[in-house]
Coordinates of C-alpha atoms and ligand atoms in Angstrom, one line a residue:
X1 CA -20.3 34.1 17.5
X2 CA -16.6 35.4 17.7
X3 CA -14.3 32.6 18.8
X4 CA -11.7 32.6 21.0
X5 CA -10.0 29.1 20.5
X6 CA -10.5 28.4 17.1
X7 CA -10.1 29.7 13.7
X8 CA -12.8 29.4 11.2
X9 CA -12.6 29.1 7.6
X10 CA -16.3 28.5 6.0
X11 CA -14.6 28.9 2.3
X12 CA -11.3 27.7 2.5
X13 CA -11.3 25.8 -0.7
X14 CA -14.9 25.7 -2.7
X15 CA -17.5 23.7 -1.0
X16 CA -14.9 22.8 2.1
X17 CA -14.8 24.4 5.6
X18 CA -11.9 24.5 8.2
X19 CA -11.3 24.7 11.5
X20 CA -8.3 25.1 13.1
X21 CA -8.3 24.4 16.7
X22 CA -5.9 27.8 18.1
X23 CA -4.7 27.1 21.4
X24 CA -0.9 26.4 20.4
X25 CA 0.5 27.4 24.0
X26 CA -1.5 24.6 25.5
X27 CA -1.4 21.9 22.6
X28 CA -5.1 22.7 21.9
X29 CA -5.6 21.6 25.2
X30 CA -10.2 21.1 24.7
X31 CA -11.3 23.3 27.1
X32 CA -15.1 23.7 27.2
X33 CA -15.5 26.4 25.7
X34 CA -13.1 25.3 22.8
X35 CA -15.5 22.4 22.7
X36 CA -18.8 24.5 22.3
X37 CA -16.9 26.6 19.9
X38 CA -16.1 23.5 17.6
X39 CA -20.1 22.2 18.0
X40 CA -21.2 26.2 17.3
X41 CA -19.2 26.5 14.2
X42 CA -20.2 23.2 12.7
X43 CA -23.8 23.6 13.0
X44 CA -23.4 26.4 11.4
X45 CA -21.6 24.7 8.4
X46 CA -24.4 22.3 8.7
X47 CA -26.6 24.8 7.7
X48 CA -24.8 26.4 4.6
X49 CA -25.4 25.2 1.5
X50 CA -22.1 26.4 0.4
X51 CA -20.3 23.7 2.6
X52 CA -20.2 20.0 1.5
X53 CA -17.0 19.0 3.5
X54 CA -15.5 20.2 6.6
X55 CA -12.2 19.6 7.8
X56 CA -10.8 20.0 11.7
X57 CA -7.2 20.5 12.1
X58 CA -4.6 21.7 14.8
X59 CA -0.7 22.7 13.8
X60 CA 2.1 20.9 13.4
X61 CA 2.8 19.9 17.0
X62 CA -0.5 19.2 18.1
X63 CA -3.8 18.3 16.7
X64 CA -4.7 18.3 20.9
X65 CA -3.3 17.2 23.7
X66 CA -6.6 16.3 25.3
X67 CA -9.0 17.7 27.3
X68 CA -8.2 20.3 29.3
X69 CA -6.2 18.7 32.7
X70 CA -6.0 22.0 34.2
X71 CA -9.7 23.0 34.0
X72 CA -10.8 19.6 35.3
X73 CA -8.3 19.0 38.0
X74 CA -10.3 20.6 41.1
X75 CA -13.7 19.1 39.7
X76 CA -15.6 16.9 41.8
X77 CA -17.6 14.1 40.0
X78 CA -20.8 16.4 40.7
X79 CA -19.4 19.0 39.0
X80 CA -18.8 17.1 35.9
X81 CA -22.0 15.7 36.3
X82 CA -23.3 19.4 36.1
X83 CA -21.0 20.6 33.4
X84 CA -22.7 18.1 31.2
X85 CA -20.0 18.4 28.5
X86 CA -21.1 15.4 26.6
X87 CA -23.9 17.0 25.6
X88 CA -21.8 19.3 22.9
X89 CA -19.8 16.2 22.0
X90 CA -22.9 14.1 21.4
X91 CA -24.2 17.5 19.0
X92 CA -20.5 17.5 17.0
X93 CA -21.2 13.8 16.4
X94 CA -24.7 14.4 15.0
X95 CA -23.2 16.6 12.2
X96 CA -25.0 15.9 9.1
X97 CA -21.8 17.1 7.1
X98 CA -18.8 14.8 6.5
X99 CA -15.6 15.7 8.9
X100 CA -12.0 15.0 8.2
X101 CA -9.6 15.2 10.6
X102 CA -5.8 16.7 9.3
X103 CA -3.8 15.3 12.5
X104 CA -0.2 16.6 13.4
X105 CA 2.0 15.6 16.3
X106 CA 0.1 14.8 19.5
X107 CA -3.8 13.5 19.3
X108 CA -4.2 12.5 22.7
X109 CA -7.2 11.8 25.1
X110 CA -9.9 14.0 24.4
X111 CA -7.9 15.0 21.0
X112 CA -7.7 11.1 19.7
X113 CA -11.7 11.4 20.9
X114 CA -12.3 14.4 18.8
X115 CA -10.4 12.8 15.4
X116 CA -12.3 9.8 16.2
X117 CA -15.6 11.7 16.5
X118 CA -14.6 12.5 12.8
X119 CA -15.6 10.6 9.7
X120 CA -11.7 10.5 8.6
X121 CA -8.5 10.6 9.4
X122 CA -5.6 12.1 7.3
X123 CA -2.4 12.0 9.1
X124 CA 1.2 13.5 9.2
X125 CA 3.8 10.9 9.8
X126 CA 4.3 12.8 13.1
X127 CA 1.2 11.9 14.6
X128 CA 0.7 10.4 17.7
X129 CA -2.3 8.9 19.1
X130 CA -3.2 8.0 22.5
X131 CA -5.1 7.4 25.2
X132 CA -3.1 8.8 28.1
X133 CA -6.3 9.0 30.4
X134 CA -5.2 5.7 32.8
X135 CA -2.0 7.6 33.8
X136 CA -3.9 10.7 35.3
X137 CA -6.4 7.8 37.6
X138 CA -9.2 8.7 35.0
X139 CA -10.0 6.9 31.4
X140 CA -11.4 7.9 28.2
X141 CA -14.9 9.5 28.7
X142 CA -15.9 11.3 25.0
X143 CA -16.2 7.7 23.2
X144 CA -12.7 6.5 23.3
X145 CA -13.2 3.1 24.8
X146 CA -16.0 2.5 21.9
X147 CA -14.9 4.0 19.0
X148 CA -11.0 3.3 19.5
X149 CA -12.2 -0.9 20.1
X150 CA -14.4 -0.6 17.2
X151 CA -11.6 1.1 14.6
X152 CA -8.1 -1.3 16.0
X153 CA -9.9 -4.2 18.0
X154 CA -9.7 -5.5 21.2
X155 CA -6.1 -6.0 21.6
X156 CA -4.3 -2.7 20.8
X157 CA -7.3 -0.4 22.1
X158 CA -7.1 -2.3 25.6
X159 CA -3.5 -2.2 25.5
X160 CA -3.8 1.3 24.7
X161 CA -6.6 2.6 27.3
X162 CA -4.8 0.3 30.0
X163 CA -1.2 1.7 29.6
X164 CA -1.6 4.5 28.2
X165 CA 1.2 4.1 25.2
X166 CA 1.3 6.3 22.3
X167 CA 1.5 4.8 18.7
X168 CA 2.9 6.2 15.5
X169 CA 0.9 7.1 12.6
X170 CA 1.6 4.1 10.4
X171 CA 0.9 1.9 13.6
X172 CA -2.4 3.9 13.4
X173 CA -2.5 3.3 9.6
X174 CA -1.9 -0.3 9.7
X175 CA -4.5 -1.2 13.4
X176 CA -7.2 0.7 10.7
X177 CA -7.8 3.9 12.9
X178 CA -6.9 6.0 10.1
X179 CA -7.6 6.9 6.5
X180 CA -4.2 8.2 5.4
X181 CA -0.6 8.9 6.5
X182 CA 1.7 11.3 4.3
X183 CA 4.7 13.5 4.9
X184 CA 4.4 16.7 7.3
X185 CA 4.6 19.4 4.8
X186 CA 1.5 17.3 3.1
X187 CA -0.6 16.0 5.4
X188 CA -3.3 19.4 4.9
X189 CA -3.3 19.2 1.5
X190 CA -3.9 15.2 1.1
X191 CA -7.3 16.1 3.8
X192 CA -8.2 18.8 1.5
X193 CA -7.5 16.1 -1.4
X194 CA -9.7 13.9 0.0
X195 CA -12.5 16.9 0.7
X196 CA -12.8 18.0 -2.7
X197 CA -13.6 14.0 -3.4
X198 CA -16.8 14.2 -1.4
X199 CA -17.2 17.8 -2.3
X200 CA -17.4 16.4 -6.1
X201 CA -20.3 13.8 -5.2
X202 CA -24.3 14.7 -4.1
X203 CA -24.5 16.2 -1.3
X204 CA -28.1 14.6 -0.8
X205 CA -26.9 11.3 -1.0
X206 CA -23.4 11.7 0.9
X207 CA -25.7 12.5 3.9
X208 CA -27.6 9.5 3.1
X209 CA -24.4 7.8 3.2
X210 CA -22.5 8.6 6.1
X211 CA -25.9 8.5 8.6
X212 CA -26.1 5.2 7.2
X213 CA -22.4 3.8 7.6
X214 CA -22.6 5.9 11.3
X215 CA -25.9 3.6 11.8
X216 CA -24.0 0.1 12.3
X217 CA -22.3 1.4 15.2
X218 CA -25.7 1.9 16.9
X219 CA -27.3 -1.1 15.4
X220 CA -27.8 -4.7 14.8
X221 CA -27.5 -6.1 11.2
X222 CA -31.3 -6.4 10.1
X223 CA -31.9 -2.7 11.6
X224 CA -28.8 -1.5 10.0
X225 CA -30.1 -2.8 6.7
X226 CA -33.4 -2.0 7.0
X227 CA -32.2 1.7 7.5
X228 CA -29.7 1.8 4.7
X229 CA -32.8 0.5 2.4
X230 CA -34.6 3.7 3.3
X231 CA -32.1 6.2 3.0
X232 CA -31.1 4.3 0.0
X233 CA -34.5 4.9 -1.7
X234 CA -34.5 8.3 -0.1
X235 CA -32.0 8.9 -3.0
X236 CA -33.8 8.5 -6.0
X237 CA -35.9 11.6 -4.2
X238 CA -33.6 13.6 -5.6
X239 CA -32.6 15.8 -9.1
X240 CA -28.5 14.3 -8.0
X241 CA -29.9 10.8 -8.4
X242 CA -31.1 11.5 -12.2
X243 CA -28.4 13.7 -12.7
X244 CA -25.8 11.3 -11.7
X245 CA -27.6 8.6 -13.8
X246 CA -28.2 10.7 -16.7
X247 CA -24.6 11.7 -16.6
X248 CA -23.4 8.6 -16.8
X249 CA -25.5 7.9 -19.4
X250 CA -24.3 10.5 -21.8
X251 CA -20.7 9.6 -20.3
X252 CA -19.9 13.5 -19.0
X253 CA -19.3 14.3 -15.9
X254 CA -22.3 14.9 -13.4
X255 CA -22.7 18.5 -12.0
X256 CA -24.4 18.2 -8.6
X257 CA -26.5 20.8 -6.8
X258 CA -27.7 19.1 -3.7
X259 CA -31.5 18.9 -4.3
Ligands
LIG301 C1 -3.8 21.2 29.8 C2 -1.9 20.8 28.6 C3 -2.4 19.6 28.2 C4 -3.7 19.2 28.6 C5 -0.4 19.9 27.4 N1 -0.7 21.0 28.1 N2 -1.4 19.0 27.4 N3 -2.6 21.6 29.4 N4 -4.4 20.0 29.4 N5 -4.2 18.0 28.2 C6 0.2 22.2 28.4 C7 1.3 21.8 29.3 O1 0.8 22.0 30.7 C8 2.3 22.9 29.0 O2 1.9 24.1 29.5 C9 2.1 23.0 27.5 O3 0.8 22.5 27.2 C10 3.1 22.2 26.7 O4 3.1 20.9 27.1 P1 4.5 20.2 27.7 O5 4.0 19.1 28.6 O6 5.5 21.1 28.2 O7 5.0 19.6 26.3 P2 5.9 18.2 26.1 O8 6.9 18.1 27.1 O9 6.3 18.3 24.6 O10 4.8 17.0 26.3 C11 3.7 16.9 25.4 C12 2.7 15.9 26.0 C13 2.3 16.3 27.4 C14 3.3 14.5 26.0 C15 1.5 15.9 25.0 O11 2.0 17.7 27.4 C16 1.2 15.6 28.0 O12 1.4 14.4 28.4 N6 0.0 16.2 28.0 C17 -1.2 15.6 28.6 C18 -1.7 14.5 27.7 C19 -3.0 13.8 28.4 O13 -2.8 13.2 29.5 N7 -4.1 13.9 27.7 C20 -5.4 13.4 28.3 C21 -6.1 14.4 29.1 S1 -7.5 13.8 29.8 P3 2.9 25.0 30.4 O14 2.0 26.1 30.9 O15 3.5 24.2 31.4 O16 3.9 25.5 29.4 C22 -8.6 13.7 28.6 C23 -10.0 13.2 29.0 C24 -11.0 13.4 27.9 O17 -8.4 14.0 27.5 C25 -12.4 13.2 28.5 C26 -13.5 13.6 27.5 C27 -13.5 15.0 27.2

């Protein structure tokens, strides 16, 4: 597929994957095409071996600004109905692969939706994050009111969806909606830091892992423990498991290969 609104990088450090999100004009305005372009290029990072982290990034003034106002502004709720865009956001939240999100400037809307969607956050000390919806008669509609309540609580995500107000990064930081905060000039390299982490571990059981801690927001308690129990056993399936083990054993350092 040859994009239009995104750059694609599948080896931009070994074992990570970028995308850059390429509508600088607009402040990565998500138009839907953008958005199938996102869900198109991580399935595909999904399904290289190669890849064991993948991080989604903007530019310095804008991870995005939201969805696209312009593209929905004529629409009729039938439309939307039609357009059916949740169905892409619903596949870019079903990646198996873990996501950070390297967030500069404005990460409104749609955008704060899309970092959310994420597994991390790694933020600039520019960023912004918002819910602007309320002041354009609409509200969050790709997970915002869910995910936002679940990360900062009640208070700040109501006051947040209901007035619309923007909060700095370490307000971000300290409500718990994101991993990190660092300097502009860093805040790239800290995600890639962080990438080459996970990169480091089994692949087999970071999959394990993240469907699992992505399980208790679906679930009740005994179902998400009964699930973590299985995919928990499901490690010791694997050569990482002994290897990790065995590694330790002989105190060196384990080489994972993902089987
Ligand atoms: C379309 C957008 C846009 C957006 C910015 N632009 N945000 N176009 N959709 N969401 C365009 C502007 O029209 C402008 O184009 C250019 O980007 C630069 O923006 P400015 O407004 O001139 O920049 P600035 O004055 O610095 O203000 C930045 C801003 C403001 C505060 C981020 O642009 C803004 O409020 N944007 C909208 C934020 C928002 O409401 N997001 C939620 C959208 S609804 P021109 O051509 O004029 O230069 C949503 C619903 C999600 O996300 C539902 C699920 C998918």
């Amino acid at each position: 597929m040859n994009y239009e609104f995104i750059l694609v990088e599948p080896a931009y450090h070994t074992h990570i994957a970028l995308i850059r999100l390429n509508r600088p004009k607009e402040l990565n305005a998500l138009n839907l095409q953008l958005m199938l372009e996102i869900k198109h290029a991580l399935a595909e990072f999904d399904a290289n071996d190669e890849v064991r982290c993948i991080i989604i990034t903007g530019n310095e003034r804008a991870f995005a600004a939201g969805a696209d106002i312009k593209q929905m502004e004529s629409k009729t709720a039938i439309d939307m109905l039609k357009i059916d865009q949740f169905e892409t956001w619903d596949q870019i939240r079903k990646t198996k692969k873990p996501i950070i999100a390297a967030v500069s400037g404005f990460c409104l809307g749609g955008g704060c939706e899309l970092a959310m969607t994420c597994d991390m956050i790694v933020a600039s000390d520019t960023a912004k994050f918002g819910q602007p919806e309320i002041k354009l008669a609409i509200m969050p509609g790709a997970g915002g009111t869910q995910r936002l309540t679940k990360a900062v609580g009640k208070a700040l995500a109501m006051e947040m969806v209901l007035t619309g107000k923007f909060i700095s990064a370490d307000e971000a930081h300290s409500a718990g909606l994101i991993n990190r905060v660092v300097p502009q000039e860093l805040y790239l390299d800290e995600a890639v830091k962080l990438a080459k982490e996970i990169a480091l571990q089994s692949p087999v059981a970071i999959r394990l892992a993240k469907e699992s801690v992505l399980k208790s927001f679906d679930s009740g308690l005994q179902e998400g423990l009964f699930f973590e129990r299985k995919n928990f056993y499901m490690c010791f399936a694997s050569d990482d498991q002994k290897e990790g083990m065995n590694a330790f054993v002989e105190k060196r350092k384990p080489d994972f290969k993902g089987k």
